[in-house]
Coordinates of C-alpha atoms in Angstrom, one line a residue:
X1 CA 138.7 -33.3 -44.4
X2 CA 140.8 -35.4 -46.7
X3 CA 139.9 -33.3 -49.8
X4 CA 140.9 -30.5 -47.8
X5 CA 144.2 -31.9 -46.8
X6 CA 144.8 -32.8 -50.9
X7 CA 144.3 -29.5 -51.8
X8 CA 146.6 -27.9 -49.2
X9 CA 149.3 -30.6 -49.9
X10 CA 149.3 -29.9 -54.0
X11 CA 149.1 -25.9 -53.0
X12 CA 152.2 -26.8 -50.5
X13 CA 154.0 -28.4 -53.6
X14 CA 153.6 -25.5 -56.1
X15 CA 154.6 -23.1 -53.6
X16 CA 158.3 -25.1 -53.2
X17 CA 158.5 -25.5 -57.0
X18 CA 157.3 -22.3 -57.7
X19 CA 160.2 -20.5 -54.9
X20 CA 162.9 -22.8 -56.0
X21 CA 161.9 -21.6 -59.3
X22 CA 162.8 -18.4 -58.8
X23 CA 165.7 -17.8 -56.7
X24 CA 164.6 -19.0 -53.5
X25 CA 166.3 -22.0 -51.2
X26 CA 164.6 -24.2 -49.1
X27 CA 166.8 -27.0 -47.3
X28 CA 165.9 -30.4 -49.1
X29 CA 165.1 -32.1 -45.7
X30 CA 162.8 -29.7 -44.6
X31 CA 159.2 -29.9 -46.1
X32 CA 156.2 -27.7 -46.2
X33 CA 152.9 -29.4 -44.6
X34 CA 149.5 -28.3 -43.3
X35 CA 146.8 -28.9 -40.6
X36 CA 144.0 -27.1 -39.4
X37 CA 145.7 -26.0 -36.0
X38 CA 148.7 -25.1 -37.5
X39 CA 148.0 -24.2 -41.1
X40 CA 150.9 -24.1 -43.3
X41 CA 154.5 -24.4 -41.5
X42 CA 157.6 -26.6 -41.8
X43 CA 158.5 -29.8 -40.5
X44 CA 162.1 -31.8 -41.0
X45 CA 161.2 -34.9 -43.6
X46 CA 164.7 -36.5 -42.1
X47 CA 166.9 -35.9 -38.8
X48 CA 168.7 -32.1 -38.9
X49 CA 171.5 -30.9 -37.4
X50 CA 171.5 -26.9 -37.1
X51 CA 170.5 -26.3 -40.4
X52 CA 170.6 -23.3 -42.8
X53 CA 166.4 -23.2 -43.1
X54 CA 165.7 -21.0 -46.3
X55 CA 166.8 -18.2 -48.4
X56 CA 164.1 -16.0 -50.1
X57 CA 165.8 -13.3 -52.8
X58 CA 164.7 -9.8 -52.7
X59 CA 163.4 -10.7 -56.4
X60 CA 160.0 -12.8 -54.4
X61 CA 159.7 -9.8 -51.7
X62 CA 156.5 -8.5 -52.0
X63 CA 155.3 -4.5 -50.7
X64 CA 154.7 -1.2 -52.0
X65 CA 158.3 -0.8 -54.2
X66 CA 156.6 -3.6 -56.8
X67 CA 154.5 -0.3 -57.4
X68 CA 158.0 1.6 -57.7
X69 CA 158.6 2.2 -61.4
X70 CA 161.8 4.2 -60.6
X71 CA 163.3 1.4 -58.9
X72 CA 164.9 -1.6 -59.8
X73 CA 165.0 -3.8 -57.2
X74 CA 162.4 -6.0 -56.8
X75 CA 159.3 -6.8 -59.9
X76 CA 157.0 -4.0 -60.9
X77 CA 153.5 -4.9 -60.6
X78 CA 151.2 -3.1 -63.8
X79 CA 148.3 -2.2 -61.5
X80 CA 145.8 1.5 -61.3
X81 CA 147.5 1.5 -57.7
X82 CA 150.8 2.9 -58.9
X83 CA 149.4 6.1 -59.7
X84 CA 149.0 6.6 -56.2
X85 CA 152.4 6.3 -54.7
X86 CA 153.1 9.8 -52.8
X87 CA 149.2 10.4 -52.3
X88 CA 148.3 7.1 -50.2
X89 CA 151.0 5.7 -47.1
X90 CA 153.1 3.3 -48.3
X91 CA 152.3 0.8 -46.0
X92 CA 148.7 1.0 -46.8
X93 CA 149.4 0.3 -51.0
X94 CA 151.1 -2.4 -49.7
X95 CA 147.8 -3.6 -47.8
X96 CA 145.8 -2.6 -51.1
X97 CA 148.1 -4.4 -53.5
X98 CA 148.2 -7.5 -51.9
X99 CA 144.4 -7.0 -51.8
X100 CA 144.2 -7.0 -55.8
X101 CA 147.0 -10.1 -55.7
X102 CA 144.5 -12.0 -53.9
X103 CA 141.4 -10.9 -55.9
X104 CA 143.4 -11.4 -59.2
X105 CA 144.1 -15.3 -57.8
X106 CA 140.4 -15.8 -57.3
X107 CA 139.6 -14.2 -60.8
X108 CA 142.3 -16.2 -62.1
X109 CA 144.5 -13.9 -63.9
X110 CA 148.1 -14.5 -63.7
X111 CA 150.6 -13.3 -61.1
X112 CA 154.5 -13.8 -60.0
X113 CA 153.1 -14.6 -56.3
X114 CA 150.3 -17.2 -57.5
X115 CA 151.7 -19.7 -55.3
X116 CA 152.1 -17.7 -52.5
X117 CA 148.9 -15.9 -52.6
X118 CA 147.1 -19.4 -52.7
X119 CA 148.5 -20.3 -49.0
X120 CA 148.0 -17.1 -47.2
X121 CA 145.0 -18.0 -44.8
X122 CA 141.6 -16.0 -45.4
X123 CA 139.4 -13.7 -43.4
X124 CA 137.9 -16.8 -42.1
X125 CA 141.0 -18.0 -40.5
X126 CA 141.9 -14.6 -38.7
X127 CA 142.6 -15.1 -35.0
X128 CA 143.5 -11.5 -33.9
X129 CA 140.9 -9.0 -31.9
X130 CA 140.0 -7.1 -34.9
X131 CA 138.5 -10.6 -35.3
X132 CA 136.6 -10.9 -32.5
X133 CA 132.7 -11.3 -32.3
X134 CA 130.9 -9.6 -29.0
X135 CA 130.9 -13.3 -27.7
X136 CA 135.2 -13.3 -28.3
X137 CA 135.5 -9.7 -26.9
X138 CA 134.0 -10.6 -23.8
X139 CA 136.9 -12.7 -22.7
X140 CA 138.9 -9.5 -23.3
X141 CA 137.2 -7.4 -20.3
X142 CA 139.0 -5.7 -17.7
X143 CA 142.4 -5.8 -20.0
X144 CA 144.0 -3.1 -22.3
X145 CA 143.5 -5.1 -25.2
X146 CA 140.0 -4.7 -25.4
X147 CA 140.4 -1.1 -26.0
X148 CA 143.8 -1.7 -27.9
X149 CA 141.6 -4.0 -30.7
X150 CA 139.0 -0.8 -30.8
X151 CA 141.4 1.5 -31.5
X152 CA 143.5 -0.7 -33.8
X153 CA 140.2 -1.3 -35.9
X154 CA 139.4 3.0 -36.0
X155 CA 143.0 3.6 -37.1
X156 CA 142.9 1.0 -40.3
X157 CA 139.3 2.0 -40.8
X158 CA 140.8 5.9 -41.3
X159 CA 143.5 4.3 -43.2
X160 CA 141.1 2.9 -45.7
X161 CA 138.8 5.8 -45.7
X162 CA 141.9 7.9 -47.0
X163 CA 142.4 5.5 -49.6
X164 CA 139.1 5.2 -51.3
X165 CA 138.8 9.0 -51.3
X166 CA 141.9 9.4 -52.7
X167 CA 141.1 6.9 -55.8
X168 CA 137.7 7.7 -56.2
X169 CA 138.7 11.7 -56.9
X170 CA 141.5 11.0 -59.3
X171 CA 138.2 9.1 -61.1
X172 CA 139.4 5.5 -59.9
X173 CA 136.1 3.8 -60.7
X174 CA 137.2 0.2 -58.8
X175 CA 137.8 1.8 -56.0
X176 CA 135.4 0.0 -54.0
X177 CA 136.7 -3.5 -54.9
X178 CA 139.0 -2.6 -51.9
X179 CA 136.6 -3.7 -49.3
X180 CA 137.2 -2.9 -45.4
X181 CA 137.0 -6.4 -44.7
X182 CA 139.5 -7.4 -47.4
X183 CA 141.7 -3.7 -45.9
X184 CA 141.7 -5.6 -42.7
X185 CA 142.5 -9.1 -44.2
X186 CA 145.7 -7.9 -45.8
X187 CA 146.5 -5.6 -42.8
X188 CA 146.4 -8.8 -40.7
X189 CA 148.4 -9.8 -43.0
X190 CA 151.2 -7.9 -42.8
X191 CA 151.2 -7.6 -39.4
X192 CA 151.8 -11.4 -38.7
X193 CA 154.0 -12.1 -41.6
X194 CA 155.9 -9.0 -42.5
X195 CA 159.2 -7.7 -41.4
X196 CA 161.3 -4.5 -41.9
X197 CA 162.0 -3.6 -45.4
X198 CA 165.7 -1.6 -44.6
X199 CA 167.0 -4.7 -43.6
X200 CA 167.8 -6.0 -47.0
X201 CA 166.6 -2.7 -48.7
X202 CA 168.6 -0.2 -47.0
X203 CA 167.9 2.7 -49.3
X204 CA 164.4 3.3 -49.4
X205 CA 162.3 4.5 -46.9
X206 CA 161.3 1.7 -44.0
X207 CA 158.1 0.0 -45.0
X208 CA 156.6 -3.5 -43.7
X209 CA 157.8 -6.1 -46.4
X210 CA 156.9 -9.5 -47.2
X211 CA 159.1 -12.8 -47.3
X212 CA 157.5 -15.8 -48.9
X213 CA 158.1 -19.0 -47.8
X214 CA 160.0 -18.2 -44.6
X215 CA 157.3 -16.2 -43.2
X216 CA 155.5 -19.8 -43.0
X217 CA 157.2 -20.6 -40.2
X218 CA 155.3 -20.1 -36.8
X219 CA 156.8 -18.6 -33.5
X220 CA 158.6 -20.1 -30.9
X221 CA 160.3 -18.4 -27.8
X222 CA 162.5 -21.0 -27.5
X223 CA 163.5 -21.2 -30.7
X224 CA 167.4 -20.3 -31.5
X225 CA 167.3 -18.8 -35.2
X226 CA 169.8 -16.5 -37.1
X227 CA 168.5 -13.8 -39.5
X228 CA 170.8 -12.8 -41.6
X229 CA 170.2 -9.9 -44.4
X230 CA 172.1 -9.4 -47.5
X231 CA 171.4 -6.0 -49.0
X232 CA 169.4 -6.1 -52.2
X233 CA 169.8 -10.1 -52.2
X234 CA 168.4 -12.0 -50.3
X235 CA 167.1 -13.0 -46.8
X236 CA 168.7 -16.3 -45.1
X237 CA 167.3 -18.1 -42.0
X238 CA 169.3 -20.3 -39.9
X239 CA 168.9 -22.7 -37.0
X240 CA 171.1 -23.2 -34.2
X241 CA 169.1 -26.3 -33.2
X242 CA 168.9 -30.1 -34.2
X243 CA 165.7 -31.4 -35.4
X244 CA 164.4 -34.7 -35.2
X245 CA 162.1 -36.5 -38.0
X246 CA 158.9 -35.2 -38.5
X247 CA 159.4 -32.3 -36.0
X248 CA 158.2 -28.7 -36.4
X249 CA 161.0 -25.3 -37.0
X250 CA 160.3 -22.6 -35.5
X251 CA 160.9 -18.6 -35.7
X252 CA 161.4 -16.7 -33.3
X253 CA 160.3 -12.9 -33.1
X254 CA 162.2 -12.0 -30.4
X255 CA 160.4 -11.8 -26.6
X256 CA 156.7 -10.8 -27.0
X257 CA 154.2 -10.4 -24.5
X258 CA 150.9 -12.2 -25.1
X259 CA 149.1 -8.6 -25.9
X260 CA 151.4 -7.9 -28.5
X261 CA 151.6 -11.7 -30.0
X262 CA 147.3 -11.6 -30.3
X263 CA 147.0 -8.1 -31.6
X264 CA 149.6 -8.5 -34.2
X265 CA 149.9 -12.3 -35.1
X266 CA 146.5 -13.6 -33.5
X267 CA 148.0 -15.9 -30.8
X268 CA 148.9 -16.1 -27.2
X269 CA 151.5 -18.7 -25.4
X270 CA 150.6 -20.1 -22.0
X271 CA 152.7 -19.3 -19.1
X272 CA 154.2 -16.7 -21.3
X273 CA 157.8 -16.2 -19.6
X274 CA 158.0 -12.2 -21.1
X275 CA 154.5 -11.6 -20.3
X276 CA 153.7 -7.8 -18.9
X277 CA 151.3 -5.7 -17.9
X278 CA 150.7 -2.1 -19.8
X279 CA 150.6 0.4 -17.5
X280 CA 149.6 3.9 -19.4
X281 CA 150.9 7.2 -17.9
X282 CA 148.8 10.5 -18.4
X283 CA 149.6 13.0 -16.0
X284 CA 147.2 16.2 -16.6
X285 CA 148.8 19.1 -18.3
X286 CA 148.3 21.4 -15.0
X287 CA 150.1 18.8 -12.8
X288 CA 152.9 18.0 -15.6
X289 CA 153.6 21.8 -15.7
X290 CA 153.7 22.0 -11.9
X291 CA 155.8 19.2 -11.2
X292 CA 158.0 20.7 -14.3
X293 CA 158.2 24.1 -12.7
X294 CA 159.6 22.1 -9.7
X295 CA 161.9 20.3 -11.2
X296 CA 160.8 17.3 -9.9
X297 CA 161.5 15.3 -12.4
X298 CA 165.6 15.9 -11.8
X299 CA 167.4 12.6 -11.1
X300 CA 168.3 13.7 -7.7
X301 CA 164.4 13.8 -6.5
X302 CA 164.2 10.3 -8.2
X303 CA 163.3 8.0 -4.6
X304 CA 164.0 4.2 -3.3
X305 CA 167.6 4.0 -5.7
X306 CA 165.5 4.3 -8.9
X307 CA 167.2 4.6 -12.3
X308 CA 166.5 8.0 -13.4
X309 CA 167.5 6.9 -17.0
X310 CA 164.5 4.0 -16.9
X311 CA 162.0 7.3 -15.5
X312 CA 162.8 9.4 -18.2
X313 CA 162.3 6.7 -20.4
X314 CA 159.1 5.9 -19.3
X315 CA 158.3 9.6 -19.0
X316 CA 158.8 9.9 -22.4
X317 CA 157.1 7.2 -23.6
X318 CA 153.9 7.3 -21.2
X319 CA 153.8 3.9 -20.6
X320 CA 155.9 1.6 -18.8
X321 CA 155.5 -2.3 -17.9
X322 CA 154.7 -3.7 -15.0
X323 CA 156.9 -7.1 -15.0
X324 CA 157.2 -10.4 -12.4
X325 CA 160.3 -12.0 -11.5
X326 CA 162.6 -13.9 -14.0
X327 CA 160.9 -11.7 -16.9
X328 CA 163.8 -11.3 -19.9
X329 CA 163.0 -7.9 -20.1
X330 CA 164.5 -7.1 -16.9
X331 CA 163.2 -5.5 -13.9
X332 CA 163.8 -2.4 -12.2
X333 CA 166.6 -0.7 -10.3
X334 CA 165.4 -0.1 -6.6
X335 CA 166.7 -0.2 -3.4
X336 CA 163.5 -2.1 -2.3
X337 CA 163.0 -5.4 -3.7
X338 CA 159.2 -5.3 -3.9
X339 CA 159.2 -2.4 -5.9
X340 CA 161.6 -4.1 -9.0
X341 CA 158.3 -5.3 -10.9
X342 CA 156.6 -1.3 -10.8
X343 CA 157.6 1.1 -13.5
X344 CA 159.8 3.7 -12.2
X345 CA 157.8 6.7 -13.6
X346 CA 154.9 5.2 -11.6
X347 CA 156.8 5.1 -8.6
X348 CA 158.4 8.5 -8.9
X349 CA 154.6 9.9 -9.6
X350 CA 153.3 8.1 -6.3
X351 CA 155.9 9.6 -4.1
X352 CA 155.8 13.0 -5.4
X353 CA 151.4 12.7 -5.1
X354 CA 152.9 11.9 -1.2
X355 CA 155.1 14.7 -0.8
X356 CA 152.3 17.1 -1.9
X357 CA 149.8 15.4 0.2
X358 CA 151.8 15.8 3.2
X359 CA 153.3 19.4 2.7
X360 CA 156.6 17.8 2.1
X361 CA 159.0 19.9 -0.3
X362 CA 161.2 18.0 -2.0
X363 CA 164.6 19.3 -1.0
X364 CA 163.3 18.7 2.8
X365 CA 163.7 15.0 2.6
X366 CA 166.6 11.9 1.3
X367 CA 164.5 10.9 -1.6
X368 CA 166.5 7.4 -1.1
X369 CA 165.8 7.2 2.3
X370 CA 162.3 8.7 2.8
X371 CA 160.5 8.9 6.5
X372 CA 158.6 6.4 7.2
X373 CA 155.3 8.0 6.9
X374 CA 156.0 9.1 3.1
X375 CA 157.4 5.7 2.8
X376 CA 154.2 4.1 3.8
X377 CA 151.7 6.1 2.3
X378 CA 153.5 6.1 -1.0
X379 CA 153.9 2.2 -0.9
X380 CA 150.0 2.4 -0.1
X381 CA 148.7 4.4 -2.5
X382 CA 150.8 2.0 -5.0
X383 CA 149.4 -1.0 -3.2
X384 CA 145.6 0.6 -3.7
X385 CA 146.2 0.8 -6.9
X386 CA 147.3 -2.9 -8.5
X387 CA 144.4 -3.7 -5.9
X388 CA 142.3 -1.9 -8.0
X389 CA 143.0 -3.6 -11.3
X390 CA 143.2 -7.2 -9.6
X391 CA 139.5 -6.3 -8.4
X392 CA 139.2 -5.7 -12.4
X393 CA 141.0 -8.8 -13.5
X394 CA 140.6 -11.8 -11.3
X395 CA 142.2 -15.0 -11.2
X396 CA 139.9 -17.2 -12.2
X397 CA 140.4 -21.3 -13.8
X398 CA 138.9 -22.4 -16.5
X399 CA 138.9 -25.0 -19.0
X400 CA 140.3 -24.0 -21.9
X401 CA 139.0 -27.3 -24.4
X402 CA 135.5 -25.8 -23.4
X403 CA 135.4 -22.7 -25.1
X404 CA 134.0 -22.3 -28.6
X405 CA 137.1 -21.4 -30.6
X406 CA 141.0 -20.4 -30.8
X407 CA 140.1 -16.8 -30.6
X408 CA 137.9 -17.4 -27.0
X409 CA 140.9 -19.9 -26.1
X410 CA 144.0 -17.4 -26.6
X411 CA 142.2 -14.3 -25.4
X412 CA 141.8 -16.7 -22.5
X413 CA 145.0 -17.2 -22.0
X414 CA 146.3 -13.8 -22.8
X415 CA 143.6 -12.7 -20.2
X416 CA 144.4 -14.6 -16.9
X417 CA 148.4 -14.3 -17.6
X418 CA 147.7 -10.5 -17.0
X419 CA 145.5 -11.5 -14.0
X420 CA 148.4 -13.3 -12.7
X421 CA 151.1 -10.7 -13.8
X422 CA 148.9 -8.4 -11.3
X423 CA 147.8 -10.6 -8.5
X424 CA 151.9 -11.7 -8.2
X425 CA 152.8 -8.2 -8.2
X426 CA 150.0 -7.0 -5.7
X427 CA 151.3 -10.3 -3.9
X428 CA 155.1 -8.4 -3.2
X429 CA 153.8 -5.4 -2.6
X430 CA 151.4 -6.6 0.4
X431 CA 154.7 -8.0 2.1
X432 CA 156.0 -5.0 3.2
X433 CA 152.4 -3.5 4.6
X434 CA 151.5 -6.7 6.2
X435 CA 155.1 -6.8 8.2
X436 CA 153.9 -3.4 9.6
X437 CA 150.5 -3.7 10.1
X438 CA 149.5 -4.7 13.3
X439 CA 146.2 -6.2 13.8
X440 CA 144.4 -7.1 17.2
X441 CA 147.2 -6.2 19.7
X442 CA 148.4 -2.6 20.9
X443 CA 151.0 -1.5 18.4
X444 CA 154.4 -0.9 19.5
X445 CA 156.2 2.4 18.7
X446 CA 157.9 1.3 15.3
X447 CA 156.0 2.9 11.9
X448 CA 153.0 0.6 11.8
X449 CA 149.7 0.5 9.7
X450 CA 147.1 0.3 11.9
X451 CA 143.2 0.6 11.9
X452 CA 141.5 3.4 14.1
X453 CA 140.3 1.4 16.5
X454 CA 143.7 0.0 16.9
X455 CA 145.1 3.3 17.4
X456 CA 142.5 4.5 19.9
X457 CA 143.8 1.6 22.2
X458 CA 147.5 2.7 21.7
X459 CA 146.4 6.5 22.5
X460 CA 144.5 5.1 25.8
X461 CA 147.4 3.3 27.2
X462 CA 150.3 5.7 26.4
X463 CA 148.5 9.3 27.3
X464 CA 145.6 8.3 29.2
X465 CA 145.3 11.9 30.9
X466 CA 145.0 13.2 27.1
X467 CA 143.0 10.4 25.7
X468 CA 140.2 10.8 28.2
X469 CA 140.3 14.6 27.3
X470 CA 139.7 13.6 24.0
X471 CA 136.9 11.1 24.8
X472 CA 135.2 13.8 26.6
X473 CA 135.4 16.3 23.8
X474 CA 133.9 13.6 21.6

């Protein structure tokens, strides 16, 4: 509504005054607006040509050091909470003291980051799955996020468990003004807006840390920005681009998949170029010990021209990505072209599930240049399995202006650009299987994949003595 748009412009107005006020920079020809699909982000007021965007000084930063008596760095905040530094996570007083902040705004009572407080969006504007209603969720199913949200939601909920139990023994009595909902709100928060506190705070310990003002700014991939940290001063933002009048600036958080970009900031970008696919690796402790005991994990067992460095990683990590072409993040090292978008871990645990399945030891066979029967079956048993998940996680089309809200619309599209991250990847691996499967004629004698009944016809017309043994045994 109009009234709405007042009030955001005069809150837009007092938060330039009130950060220019203070030490902060922000380029005269760039202005602070709002709108109801963006919320509060900058535009150019007049044409730009790669401009220095803003500078915020460490003084406006806002995290757990304001509770930091010893320190001199940044304000102190005179707030219960400070008696708890040491006993509750840093990063969680930082949740709880933007929490008071916020509650102190609404109570009116006076605070250095009034202005910036006022333009943070509320619970009611939240986009990310922690968000989600069961009518939002269900346009999560059959991806990891729907289970990433659940456990994202258990961990704060521990988080803020901890906390209250902690103030209410030391005889905290307010405890409880510290709401889960309002936990969540500021953990959202921080999550979309902060960044690394080392980077201009280099000796104390790394904590998420606030930025006002430049932390307005929305994401773009395409966006060419420069960061640039001066210890203990300040934080400047840059643009390598030329703006036009009236046209939007854009961050840039470095490549994100669309999981990442909803769980953390509550959006997703169609046609995501770094979009991925998760891919979690558990072996059982029993098997991991085995294959340990065999050394199979020893870069000469590693198959198909596989980096053993991008296994280990992977190894180590239990979890790789499973990526298309053209993805920024790279793909994989392999002598076979189809298998660049798998994981090498994966790989590696495929082929060695194919040695054991065929009595193979490892020292028996060229891991680069496998027979063709462990070749097949291990390119199978990988094939069976994205086959699997795309049975999960179908494309589908749909109309995106038809859903109820952003939340249905970017778990939407965070949702079918897995679905096509999968169906492209179970695309490249059905090549190679369909160039050697045979169907309806006799096979020749190359490898082939074949059905029974297909091979019953080869058996009959190469060793017909033998086959009608076998006939007559059946």
């Amino acid at each position: 509504s109009s009234t709405v748009l007042s009030d955001a412009h005069s809150l837009a107005k007092t938060l330039r005054t009130w950060f220019e006020a203070n030490g902060g920079w922000l380029n005269p020809d760039v202005v602070i607006v709002y709108d109801g699909s963006c919320g509060f982000h900058a535009r150019a007021s007049k044409s730009l040509g790669a401009p220095v965007i803003a500078k915020c000084p460490a003084q406006l930063t806002l995290s757990y050091l304001n509770l930091d008596r010893s320190q001199t760095r940044v304000p102190h905040v005179d707030t219960p909470l400070q008696s708890f530094l040491g006993q509750i996570p840093n990063h969680v007083l930082t949740y709880l003291l933007l929490i008071e902040l916020r509650q102190r705004f609404f109570d009116k009572q006076a605070s250095l980051w009034e202005p910036y407080i006022a333009c943070l969006p509320g619970p009611e504007s939240m986009t990310t799955p922690i968000w989600f209603t069961d009518e939002d969720m269900a346009f999560l199913q059959g991806t990891n996020l729907a289970q990433a949200a659940v456990t994202t939601r258990e961990r704060w909920n521990a988080e803020w468990e901890h906390a209250i139990d902690t103030m209410e023994k030391s005889g905290y009595d307010k405890a409880r003004v510290y709401s889960f909902e309002m936990f969540c709100w500021a953990a959202t928060i921080i999550s979309s807006r902060a960044f690394s506190s080392d980077r201009i705070l280099p000796d104390f310990e790394k904590s998420p840390i606030l930025f006002p003002v430049i932390d307005i700014l929305n994401h773009s991939t395409k966006a060419r920005v420069d960061w640039n940290f001066s210890s203990y001063d300040n934080f400047t933002l840059a643009s390598r681009e030329e703006f036009s009048t009236g046209e939007e600036l854009f961050n840039n958080y470095a490549p994100k998949q669309n999981d990442e970009l909803l769980l953390g900031y509550g959006f997703a970008i169609p046609e995501n170029p770094s979009e991925q696919f998760a891919v979690k690796i558990a072996l059982p402790l029993h098997q991991e010990q085995h294959y340990l005991q065999m050394d199979a994990f020893n870069a000469k067992y590693v198959p198909f021209g596989m980096s053993a460095a991008s296994l280990q990683e992977d190894r180590e990590q239990n979890q790789g990505f499973i990526r298309t072409p053209g993805n920024p993040f790279g793909r994989y090292d392999c002598s076979l072209p189809f298998l660049r978008g798998i994981p090498p871990y994966v790989v590696h645990l495929n082929f060695l599930a194919t040695l054991n399945s065929l009595g193979i030891e490892l020292d028996a066979i060229d891991p680069a240049r496998p027979p063709a029967r462990v070749f097949i079956k291990t390119i199978l048993g990988l094939y069976q399995a994205v086959r699997s998940k795309s049975e999960r996680l179908p494309l589908r089309k749909i109309d995106l202006s038809t859903l109820a809200n952003d939340k249905q619309r970017f778990a939407a599209i965070y949702r079918d650009g897995q679905a096509k991250v999968i169906y492209e990847i179970l695309k490249e691996l059905e090549a190679p299987i369909m160039k050697r499967r045979v169907c309806d004629q006799i096979p020749g004698f190359h490898p082939v994949i074949t059905t029974t009944t297909e091979a019953l016809l080869a058996f009959e017309r190469d060793f017909p003595a033998q086959y009608a043994l076998f006939e007559t045994g059946l």
